[in-house]
Short mmCIF file of C-alpha atoms and ligand atoms in Angstrom, two decimals:
data_model
loop_
_atom_site.label_atom_id
_atom_site.label_comp_id
_atom_site.label_asym_id
_atom_site.label_seq_id
_atom_site.Cartn_x
_atom_site.Cartn_y
_atom_site.Cartn_z
CA UNK A 1 52.82 6.89 -66.17
CA UNK A 2 50.04 8.92 -65.52
CA UNK A 3 49.92 12.48 -67.07
CA UNK A 4 48.34 14.58 -64.28
CA UNK A 5 45.66 17.03 -65.31
CA UNK A 6 45.82 20.78 -63.71
CA UNK A 7 42.52 19.98 -61.85
CA UNK A 8 40.38 17.00 -60.58
CA UNK A 9 37.37 16.53 -62.61
CA UNK A 10 34.05 14.85 -61.18
CA UNK A 11 31.76 13.37 -63.85
CA UNK A 12 27.84 13.47 -62.64
CA UNK A 13 24.96 11.95 -64.64
CA UNK A 14 21.29 13.22 -64.86
CA UNK A 15 19.15 10.16 -65.13
CA UNK A 16 15.80 10.83 -66.72
CA UNK A 17 12.92 10.73 -64.34
CA UNK A 18 10.74 7.89 -64.17
CA UNK A 19 7.74 9.24 -62.38
CA UNK A 20 6.17 12.56 -61.66
CA UNK A 21 7.45 12.41 -58.00
CA UNK A 22 11.16 12.76 -58.93
CA UNK A 23 13.05 16.04 -58.16
CA UNK A 24 16.25 17.28 -59.42
CA UNK A 25 18.14 15.91 -56.49
CA UNK A 26 17.05 12.18 -56.63
CA UNK A 27 17.92 12.42 -60.28
CA UNK A 28 21.53 13.77 -60.24
CA UNK A 29 24.02 10.99 -59.38
CA UNK A 30 27.80 11.53 -59.06
CA UNK A 31 29.84 8.97 -61.06
CA UNK A 32 33.72 9.58 -60.59
CA UNK A 33 36.19 11.64 -60.03
CA UNK A 34 39.70 11.75 -62.14
CA UNK A 35 43.10 13.37 -62.01
CA UNK A 36 44.87 12.22 -65.01
CA UNK A 37 44.24 11.83 -68.71
CA UNK A 38 44.63 7.99 -68.42
CA UNK A 39 42.03 7.96 -66.17
CA UNK A 40 39.82 10.10 -68.34
CA UNK A 41 40.23 7.81 -71.05
CA UNK A 42 39.47 4.84 -68.73
CA UNK A 43 36.05 6.67 -67.67
CA UNK A 44 35.53 7.86 -71.15
CA UNK A 45 35.79 4.22 -72.75
CA UNK A 46 33.41 2.58 -70.23
CA UNK A 47 30.42 4.97 -70.21
CA UNK A 48 27.46 5.29 -72.49
CA UNK A 49 28.30 7.71 -75.50
CA UNK A 50 25.74 10.79 -75.39
CA UNK A 51 23.87 9.38 -78.78
CA UNK A 52 22.76 6.37 -76.69
CA UNK A 53 21.32 7.90 -73.83
CA UNK A 54 17.60 8.27 -73.06
CA UNK A 55 15.90 11.61 -73.44
CA UNK A 56 16.19 13.99 -70.28
CA UNK A 57 19.78 12.65 -69.50
CA UNK A 58 22.44 15.02 -68.69
CA UNK A 59 26.08 14.36 -68.32
CA UNK A 60 28.10 16.93 -66.19
CA UNK A 61 31.87 17.35 -65.74
CA UNK A 62 32.81 19.86 -63.20
CA UNK A 63 35.86 20.74 -61.16
CA UNK A 64 36.26 18.50 -58.14
CA UNK A 65 34.23 20.09 -55.28
CA UNK A 66 31.87 22.08 -57.42
CA UNK A 67 28.25 20.30 -57.81
CA UNK A 68 26.57 20.95 -61.22
CA UNK A 69 23.83 23.14 -59.83
CA UNK A 70 22.92 26.74 -59.66
CA UNK A 71 22.99 26.66 -55.84
CA UNK A 72 26.35 25.41 -55.68
CA UNK A 73 28.20 28.40 -53.67
CA UNK A 74 30.65 28.87 -57.09
CA UNK A 75 28.09 28.60 -59.34
CA UNK A 76 25.31 30.82 -57.71
CA UNK A 77 26.73 34.09 -59.05
CA UNK A 78 27.61 32.58 -62.64
CA UNK A 79 26.15 31.87 -65.75
CA UNK A 80 26.79 29.57 -69.05
CA UNK A 81 27.73 29.72 -72.81
CA UNK A 82 24.89 27.27 -74.49
CA UNK A 83 24.13 26.17 -77.81
CA UNK A 84 21.44 24.08 -78.85
CA UNK A 85 21.75 21.62 -81.87
CA UNK A 86 18.51 21.07 -83.35
CA UNK A 87 19.31 19.05 -86.29
CA UNK A 88 19.82 15.81 -84.10
CA UNK A 89 20.46 13.51 -86.66
CA UNK A 90 22.88 15.44 -88.48
CA UNK A 91 25.29 16.05 -85.97
CA UNK A 92 28.06 14.10 -84.46
CA UNK A 93 26.97 14.76 -80.57
CA UNK A 94 29.66 12.40 -79.16
CA UNK A 95 32.61 13.81 -81.29
CA UNK A 96 31.43 17.40 -79.91
CA UNK A 97 30.87 16.45 -76.48
CA UNK A 98 34.25 14.67 -76.26
CA UNK A 99 36.07 17.72 -77.63
CA UNK A 100 34.26 19.65 -75.24
CA UNK A 101 35.44 17.52 -72.36
CA UNK A 102 38.84 17.50 -73.83
CA UNK A 103 38.83 21.41 -73.59
CA UNK A 104 37.72 21.60 -70.26
CA UNK A 105 40.20 18.90 -68.62
CA UNK A 106 42.98 20.43 -70.74
CA UNK A 107 42.13 23.94 -69.58
CA UNK A 108 41.92 25.18 -73.19
CA UNK A 109 38.78 27.23 -72.88
CA UNK A 110 40.20 29.97 -70.50
CA UNK A 111 43.50 31.08 -69.09
CA UNK A 112 43.92 29.13 -66.06
CA UNK A 113 44.63 31.77 -63.85
CA UNK A 114 41.07 33.54 -65.02
CA UNK A 115 39.34 30.54 -62.92
CA UNK A 116 36.16 31.26 -64.45
CA UNK A 117 35.05 27.54 -66.10
CA UNK A 118 33.26 25.58 -63.37
CA UNK A 119 32.28 22.61 -65.69
CA UNK A 120 30.61 21.62 -68.96
CA UNK A 121 27.19 19.95 -69.61
CA UNK A 122 25.50 17.99 -72.09
CA UNK A 123 21.68 17.76 -72.28
CA UNK A 124 19.64 14.86 -73.96
CA UNK A 125 16.28 16.54 -75.21
CA UNK A 126 13.55 15.74 -77.50
CA UNK A 127 13.90 18.62 -79.95
CA UNK A 128 17.73 19.13 -79.17
CA UNK A 129 20.99 18.45 -78.09
CA UNK A 130 22.34 21.29 -75.68
CA UNK A 131 26.11 21.75 -74.97
CA UNK A 132 27.06 24.25 -72.15
CA UNK A 133 29.97 25.47 -70.34
CA UNK A 134 29.23 26.93 -66.89
CA UNK A 135 31.44 30.01 -65.40
CA UNK A 136 31.92 31.25 -61.93
CA UNK A 137 30.83 34.86 -62.50
CA UNK A 138 28.40 36.61 -65.32
CA UNK A 139 31.02 39.18 -65.97
CA UNK A 140 30.89 41.45 -62.63
CA UNK A 141 32.79 41.13 -59.62
CA UNK A 142 31.72 38.60 -57.44
CA UNK A 143 31.60 40.00 -53.73
CA UNK A 144 31.63 38.04 -50.37
CA UNK A 145 34.71 35.58 -49.35
CA UNK A 146 34.33 32.10 -49.43
CA UNK A 147 30.90 32.71 -51.29
CA UNK A 148 32.39 31.64 -54.86
CA UNK A 149 34.90 34.42 -54.10
CA UNK A 150 37.75 32.23 -55.46
CA UNK A 151 41.06 33.13 -57.13
CA UNK A 152 40.80 35.32 -60.05
CA UNK A 153 37.52 37.52 -59.30
CA UNK A 154 39.06 40.13 -56.73
CA UNK A 155 39.42 43.38 -58.37
CA UNK A 156 38.65 42.71 -61.87
CA UNK A 157 36.79 45.65 -63.55
CA UNK A 158 33.53 45.02 -65.16
CA UNK A 159 35.27 45.28 -68.52
CA UNK A 160 37.94 42.72 -67.74
CA UNK A 161 35.20 40.30 -66.34
CA UNK A 162 33.20 40.67 -69.45
CA UNK A 163 36.48 40.21 -71.73
CA UNK A 164 37.13 36.93 -69.96
CA UNK A 165 33.58 35.62 -70.44
CA UNK A 166 33.75 36.80 -74.30
CA UNK A 167 37.38 34.72 -74.72
CA UNK A 168 35.75 31.78 -73.35
CA UNK A 169 32.78 31.98 -75.41
CA UNK A 170 34.76 32.52 -78.38
CA UNK A 171 36.99 29.43 -77.65
CA UNK A 172 33.88 27.23 -77.04
CA UNK A 173 32.36 28.09 -80.19
CA UNK A 174 35.61 26.91 -82.20
CA UNK A 175 35.49 23.50 -80.06
CA UNK A 176 31.68 23.23 -81.19
CA UNK A 177 32.74 24.26 -85.00
CA UNK A 178 30.12 26.40 -84.99
CA UNK A 179 29.72 28.64 -88.36
CA UNK A 180 30.13 32.62 -87.71
CA UNK A 181 26.30 32.88 -88.90
CA UNK A 182 25.36 30.65 -85.45
CA UNK A 183 25.04 32.66 -82.27
CA UNK A 184 26.20 30.95 -78.90
CA UNK A 185 24.40 32.55 -75.96
CA UNK A 186 25.50 33.61 -72.74
CA UNK A 187 22.82 33.78 -69.66
CA UNK A 188 23.28 33.91 -65.89
CA UNK A 189 22.06 30.92 -63.68
CA UNK A 190 19.57 33.43 -61.81
CA UNK A 191 17.79 34.10 -64.90
CA UNK A 192 17.50 30.53 -65.59
CA UNK A 193 16.43 29.65 -62.09
CA UNK A 194 13.24 32.48 -62.64
CA UNK A 195 12.53 31.33 -65.82
CA UNK A 196 12.02 27.74 -64.48
CA UNK A 197 13.93 26.57 -67.45
CA UNK A 198 17.56 27.21 -69.18
CA UNK A 199 15.49 29.48 -71.93
CA UNK A 200 16.62 32.63 -70.22
CA UNK A 201 16.99 36.04 -72.23
CA UNK A 202 20.73 36.01 -73.33
CA UNK A 203 22.84 38.54 -71.93
CA UNK A 204 25.84 38.14 -74.13
CA UNK A 205 26.46 36.41 -77.78
CA UNK A 206 29.38 35.61 -79.71
P1 M7G J 1 17.58 22.30 -67.84
O1 M7G J 1 18.01 20.69 -67.78
O2 M7G J 1 18.60 22.87 -67.63
O3 M7G J 1 17.00 22.24 -69.32
O4 M7G J 1 16.54 22.25 -66.95
P2 M7G J 1 15.42 22.02 -70.17
O5 M7G J 1 14.78 23.01 -69.59
O6 M7G J 1 15.89 21.96 -71.45
O7 M7G J 1 15.47 20.36 -70.21
C1 M7G J 1 15.47 21.38 -66.74
C2 M7G J 1 14.77 21.61 -65.14
O8 M7G J 1 15.61 20.71 -64.45
C3 M7G J 1 14.73 22.89 -64.66
O9 M7G J 1 13.53 23.48 -65.01
C4 M7G J 1 14.83 22.56 -63.11
O10 M7G J 1 13.55 22.14 -62.67
C5 M7G J 1 15.62 21.46 -63.17
N1 M7G J 1 16.79 21.81 -62.79
C6 M7G J 1 18.18 22.41 -63.66
N2 M7G J 1 19.42 22.36 -63.32
C7 M7G J 1 20.60 22.70 -64.00
C8 M7G J 1 19.11 22.62 -61.92
C9 M7G J 1 19.79 22.98 -60.98
O11 M7G J 1 21.07 23.62 -60.76
N3 M7G J 1 19.31 22.99 -59.58
C10 M7G J 1 17.85 23.08 -59.65
N4 M7G J 1 17.12 22.77 -58.51
N5 M7G J 1 17.26 22.62 -60.58
C11 M7G J 1 17.73 22.44 -61.43
#
């Protein structure tokens, strides 16, 4: 018996650049799509844990049909909640990433009808591990049919949009077991793209 997930999810991997000529697109690889709990464990048990990945690797787990890129139509008006774990030796990154993936595929980060969560990401970097949740909007209404304007965004007031994002942030903070003294930050992808990195100014904190 297979236990179906509410959505089909695709795992992606960013391999570390080997030379100077490598660009983002050459490094991003689609790994596999699954649609049941059993298939998820099959994938999980057969891939390298985050703790064994080389520096500059990423895993991305996104809803099927959404590329884990700012440019994707469903991401381009969006942003992400993220946290950098700087004490790399003292944290159980494999557990944190597993629980982040389970929260995503189990749809516990949001109320499903909100349709904000696009995917989750882990980055392995020299000075930190970063885990993030990507959302379809930055809280505001997203205009334009077919351009990221999927179910859930229409007719939402800015207050409601922000409330939905704040709820995702709070739930994600619990998944990461962060103490109240630590801050999770939300930033828009366009800000990330312009600053040339993910270190864009936080729009919201939780
Ligand atoms: P990062 O991996 O988000 O953060 O971005 P880091 O600076 O902590 O490593 C690193 C670089 O990867 C960016 O400066 C971009 O060159 C590239 N990159 C990352 N993302 C998520 C994207 C994306 O969605 N689209 C494009 N075109 N490049 C990206």
